[in-house]
Short mmCIF file of C-alpha atoms in Angstrom, two decimals:
data_model
loop_
_atom_site.label_atom_id
_atom_site.label_comp_id
_atom_site.label_asym_id
_atom_site.label_seq_id
_atom_site.Cartn_x
_atom_site.Cartn_y
_atom_site.Cartn_z
CA ASP E 1 -13.63 -55.86 44.95
CA THR E 2 -16.51 -54.07 46.93
CA GLU E 3 -17.75 -57.46 48.52
CA VAL E 4 -18.54 -58.40 51.97
CA THR E 5 -18.94 -62.32 52.05
CA GLN E 6 -21.29 -63.89 54.78
CA THR E 7 -21.65 -67.47 55.48
CA PRO E 8 -23.95 -69.51 56.06
CA LYS E 9 -26.83 -67.99 53.75
CA HIS E 10 -29.24 -69.57 55.80
CA LEU E 11 -29.29 -71.16 59.22
CA VAL E 12 -31.94 -73.16 61.58
CA MET E 13 -30.93 -73.86 65.01
CA GLY E 14 -32.61 -75.04 68.10
CA MET E 15 -32.83 -72.77 71.23
CA THR E 16 -29.87 -75.14 72.91
CA ASN E 17 -27.62 -75.08 70.16
CA LYS E 18 -24.57 -73.01 69.63
CA LYS E 19 -23.47 -71.80 66.31
CA SER E 20 -21.31 -68.89 64.55
CA LEU E 21 -22.04 -66.67 61.80
CA LYS E 22 -19.14 -65.46 59.75
CA CYS E 23 -18.12 -62.35 57.62
CA GLU E 24 -15.18 -61.57 55.50
CA GLN E 25 -14.06 -58.60 53.54
CA HIS E 26 -10.92 -58.00 51.54
CA MET E 27 -11.48 -54.28 51.18
CA GLY E 28 -8.76 -53.11 53.71
CA HIS E 29 -11.76 -51.59 55.63
CA ARG E 30 -11.00 -51.55 59.45
CA ALA E 31 -14.54 -50.84 60.76
CA MET E 32 -16.90 -53.68 60.69
CA TYR E 33 -20.45 -53.98 61.79
CA TRP E 34 -23.17 -56.57 62.74
CA TYR E 35 -27.02 -55.24 62.20
CA LYS E 36 -30.08 -57.32 62.61
CA GLN E 37 -33.26 -57.03 60.44
CA LYS E 38 -36.68 -58.04 61.30
CA ALA E 39 -39.31 -58.50 58.57
CA LYS E 40 -40.18 -55.33 57.00
CA LYS E 41 -38.26 -53.18 59.28
CA PRO E 42 -35.06 -51.51 58.75
CA PRO E 43 -31.69 -52.93 59.85
CA GLU E 44 -30.82 -52.19 63.52
CA LEU E 45 -27.03 -51.68 64.63
CA MET E 46 -25.98 -54.44 67.17
CA PHE E 47 -22.15 -54.16 67.27
CA VAL E 48 -19.19 -51.98 65.79
CA TYR E 49 -15.41 -53.16 65.76
CA SER E 50 -13.11 -50.29 64.75
CA TYR E 51 -9.43 -51.62 64.37
CA GLU E 52 -10.39 -54.92 65.69
CA LYS E 53 -11.65 -53.31 68.90
CA LEU E 54 -15.16 -53.73 70.13
CA SER E 55 -16.42 -49.92 69.77
CA ILE E 56 -20.13 -50.22 70.26
CA ASN E 57 -22.38 -52.88 71.84
CA GLU E 58 -26.05 -51.39 71.54
CA SER E 59 -27.38 -53.20 74.59
CA VAL E 60 -27.11 -56.67 72.76
CA PRO E 61 -28.24 -59.69 75.04
CA SER E 62 -25.04 -61.77 76.06
CA ARG E 63 -26.55 -64.93 73.95
CA PHE E 64 -24.93 -62.74 70.96
CA SER E 65 -21.36 -62.82 71.29
CA PRO E 66 -19.27 -60.87 68.68
CA GLU E 67 -15.52 -61.56 67.72
CA CYS E 68 -13.24 -59.87 65.67
CA PRO E 69 -9.82 -62.27 64.97
CA ASN E 70 -8.29 -60.15 62.47
CA SER E 71 -8.93 -57.17 60.04
CA SER E 72 -10.81 -59.15 57.63
CA LEU E 73 -12.92 -61.57 59.72
CA LEU E 74 -15.90 -60.85 61.81
CA ASN E 75 -17.82 -63.62 63.71
CA LEU E 76 -21.29 -63.52 65.63
CA HIS E 77 -21.24 -66.52 68.10
CA LEU E 78 -24.84 -67.65 69.03
CA HIS E 79 -25.99 -69.52 72.16
CA ALA E 80 -29.23 -70.11 73.58
CA LEU E 81 -31.10 -68.06 71.28
CA GLN E 82 -34.89 -67.53 71.40
CA PRO E 83 -37.36 -67.91 68.61
CA GLU E 84 -37.62 -63.92 68.31
CA ASP E 85 -34.13 -63.70 67.42
CA SER E 86 -35.00 -65.10 64.14
CA ALA E 87 -34.24 -62.34 61.71
CA LEU E 88 -31.65 -61.38 58.78
CA TYR E 89 -28.24 -60.71 60.16
CA LEU E 90 -26.17 -58.31 58.07
CA CYS E 91 -22.54 -57.71 58.14
CA ALA E 92 -21.27 -54.33 56.92
CA SER E 93 -17.66 -52.78 56.64
CA SER E 94 -16.22 -49.34 55.96
CA HIS E 95 -12.93 -47.82 55.66
CA ARG E 96 -13.36 -46.46 59.29
CA THR E 97 -16.31 -45.28 61.33
CA GLY E 98 -17.32 -41.89 60.27
CA ASP E 99 -17.59 -40.60 56.81
CA THR E 100 -17.07 -43.44 54.66
CA GLU E 101 -19.19 -45.54 52.60
CA ALA E 102 -20.46 -48.50 53.69
CA PHE E 103 -20.76 -51.95 52.16
CA PHE E 104 -23.13 -54.69 53.41
CA GLY E 105 -23.05 -58.53 52.73
CA GLN E 106 -25.96 -60.51 51.42
CA GLY E 107 -27.03 -61.51 55.20
CA THR E 108 -27.63 -64.73 56.96
CA ARG E 109 -31.19 -65.76 57.42
CA LEU E 110 -31.57 -66.98 60.86
CA THR E 111 -34.53 -69.18 61.83
CA VAL E 112 -34.53 -70.06 65.51
CA VAL E 113 -36.85 -73.15 66.44
CA LYS J 1 -31.57 -38.69 68.74
CA GLN J 2 -31.47 -38.87 65.01
CA GLU J 3 -34.67 -39.90 63.33
CA VAL J 4 -34.89 -40.71 59.45
CA THR J 5 -38.12 -40.56 57.64
CA GLN J 6 -39.05 -41.99 54.34
CA ILE J 7 -42.01 -41.02 52.30
CA PRO J 8 -43.98 -42.51 50.69
CA ALA J 9 -43.59 -46.01 52.51
CA ALA J 10 -44.80 -47.77 49.01
CA LEU J 11 -44.74 -46.58 45.55
CA SER J 12 -46.41 -48.46 42.38
CA VAL J 13 -45.45 -46.76 38.88
CA PRO J 14 -45.72 -48.05 35.10
CA GLU J 15 -42.63 -48.69 33.58
CA GLY J 16 -40.81 -45.77 32.07
CA GLU J 17 -41.99 -43.11 34.48
CA ASN J 18 -39.52 -40.79 36.31
CA LEU J 19 -39.97 -40.75 40.06
CA VAL J 20 -38.74 -39.36 43.32
CA LEU J 21 -38.26 -40.86 46.71
CA ASN J 22 -37.96 -38.73 49.82
CA CYS J 23 -35.89 -39.00 52.94
CA SER J 24 -35.63 -36.51 55.81
CA PHE J 25 -33.72 -36.33 59.17
CA THR J 26 -34.05 -34.43 62.41
CA ASP J 27 -30.31 -33.74 63.09
CA SER J 28 -27.98 -31.89 60.32
CA ALA J 29 -24.94 -32.92 62.11
CA ILE J 30 -24.23 -35.71 59.70
CA TYR J 31 -21.03 -37.21 58.06
CA ASN J 32 -22.96 -38.25 55.00
CA LEU J 33 -26.23 -39.89 53.71
CA GLN J 34 -26.11 -43.19 51.75
CA TRP J 35 -28.88 -44.54 49.71
CA PHE J 36 -29.28 -48.56 49.59
CA ARG J 37 -31.42 -50.78 47.57
CA GLN J 38 -32.66 -54.01 49.14
CA ASP J 39 -34.23 -56.99 47.15
CA PRO J 40 -36.68 -59.32 49.23
CA GLY J 41 -34.59 -61.25 51.90
CA LYS J 42 -31.28 -59.95 50.43
CA GLY J 43 -28.67 -57.75 51.62
CA LEU J 44 -28.34 -54.14 51.10
CA THR J 45 -26.57 -52.67 47.78
CA SER J 46 -24.98 -49.31 48.32
CA LEU J 47 -26.43 -46.98 45.44
CA LEU J 48 -25.12 -43.56 46.15
CA LEU J 49 -23.30 -41.89 48.92
CA ILE J 50 -23.40 -37.87 49.54
CA GLN J 51 -20.96 -36.37 51.92
CA SER J 52 -22.32 -33.51 53.99
CA SER J 53 -20.31 -30.95 51.88
CA GLN J 54 -21.99 -32.18 48.71
CA ARG J 55 -25.16 -31.42 47.11
CA GLU J 56 -25.67 -34.18 44.73
CA GLN J 57 -24.42 -37.44 43.39
CA THR J 58 -25.51 -39.08 39.93
CA SER J 59 -24.84 -42.88 38.93
CA GLY J 60 -26.48 -43.60 35.61
CA ARG J 61 -30.03 -43.19 35.89
CA LEU J 62 -30.13 -42.39 39.77
CA ASN J 63 -29.48 -38.80 41.27
CA ALA J 64 -29.81 -38.02 44.77
CA SER J 65 -29.60 -34.73 46.46
CA LEU J 66 -28.75 -33.70 49.69
CA ASP J 67 -29.94 -30.26 51.38
CA LYS J 68 -28.61 -30.75 55.09
CA SER J 69 -29.69 -27.48 56.44
CA SER J 70 -33.39 -28.46 55.84
CA GLY J 71 -32.68 -32.23 56.53
CA ARG J 72 -33.74 -33.58 53.25
CA SER J 73 -32.51 -35.88 50.62
CA THR J 74 -34.30 -37.22 47.29
CA LEU J 75 -33.35 -40.14 45.08
CA TYR J 76 -34.69 -39.47 41.84
CA ILE J 77 -34.88 -42.55 39.25
CA ALA J 78 -35.16 -41.60 35.49
CA ALA J 79 -36.96 -44.02 33.17
CA SER J 80 -38.11 -46.58 35.56
CA GLN J 81 -37.59 -50.27 34.83
CA PRO J 82 -39.31 -53.58 36.49
CA GLY J 83 -35.70 -54.53 37.76
CA ASP J 84 -35.85 -51.43 39.87
CA SER J 85 -38.37 -52.88 42.10
CA ALA J 86 -37.21 -53.22 45.47
CA THR J 87 -37.01 -51.33 48.83
CA TYR J 88 -35.02 -48.22 48.85
CA LEU J 89 -33.57 -47.15 52.34
CA CYS J 90 -31.68 -43.80 53.09
CA ALA J 91 -29.43 -43.74 55.85
CA VAL J 92 -27.41 -41.03 57.60
CA ARG J 93 -24.13 -41.13 59.58
CA GLY J 94 -24.14 -38.72 62.65
CA ASN J 95 -20.66 -36.93 63.32
CA TYR J 96 -21.15 -36.66 67.22
CA GLY J 97 -22.30 -38.26 70.38
CA GLY J 98 -22.10 -42.01 71.47
CA SER J 99 -23.25 -43.39 68.09
CA GLN J 100 -20.87 -41.23 66.15
CA GLY J 101 -20.54 -42.43 62.60
CA ASN J 102 -22.98 -45.10 62.81
CA LEU J 103 -25.64 -45.55 60.12
CA ILE J 104 -29.24 -44.63 61.08
CA PHE J 105 -31.88 -46.13 58.85
CA GLY J 106 -35.30 -44.89 57.65
CA LYS J 107 -37.92 -47.53 57.07
CA GLY J 108 -37.62 -47.41 53.41
CA THR J 109 -39.68 -47.11 50.44
CA LYS J 110 -41.08 -50.12 48.70
CA LEU J 111 -41.06 -49.39 44.89
CA SER J 112 -42.94 -51.71 42.34
CA VAL J 113 -42.47 -50.75 38.59
CA LYS J 114 -45.20 -52.51 36.29
CA PRO J 115 -44.00 -53.64 32.94
#
């Protein structure tokens, strides 16, 4: 099983809403990632968790708050987003950060209105 | 800072043709290089992973090569099919610095295979 599952697939939220994106994997991977992808652009790294600890935050605004409650789950909490935050949010995992293969989920299409 | 470039940005070929997608990177200090496929509005599907010590990897009709010293990789697709139409992304994992181990992506090649 090389599956990374993201929910929801689509999300529309207002600028005053609070919502969460969820990501789950059962491959025993200890590195998990959030990427943001705008239309016709490559994915851009947002956060990296290694062994459930936040190891990289690529200068992401505080309205995005990641959480890794256990080794299989990764959340992205959203609050007071702007319309320009509308994008495809991708979760990925790998055995560890470094020389291992990364597997991506199908993404959450987020629209901020 | 690592930069990944993919050429061409778009490619249209008739069904059955063999084709080559190119990827270049500026810093050879990498753990590995990974090729992905992305269908419109979807996530990324891993196609091939080449470790820095390897020269090529094959999966079905796909063959990827890596020349780390020159900073180049190619993805060869044999006997292309309309179902191969997608955007192909190349990504490298650096092995030093603050972003060690993180994937750096090229902008992709959008492939269209005409029936």
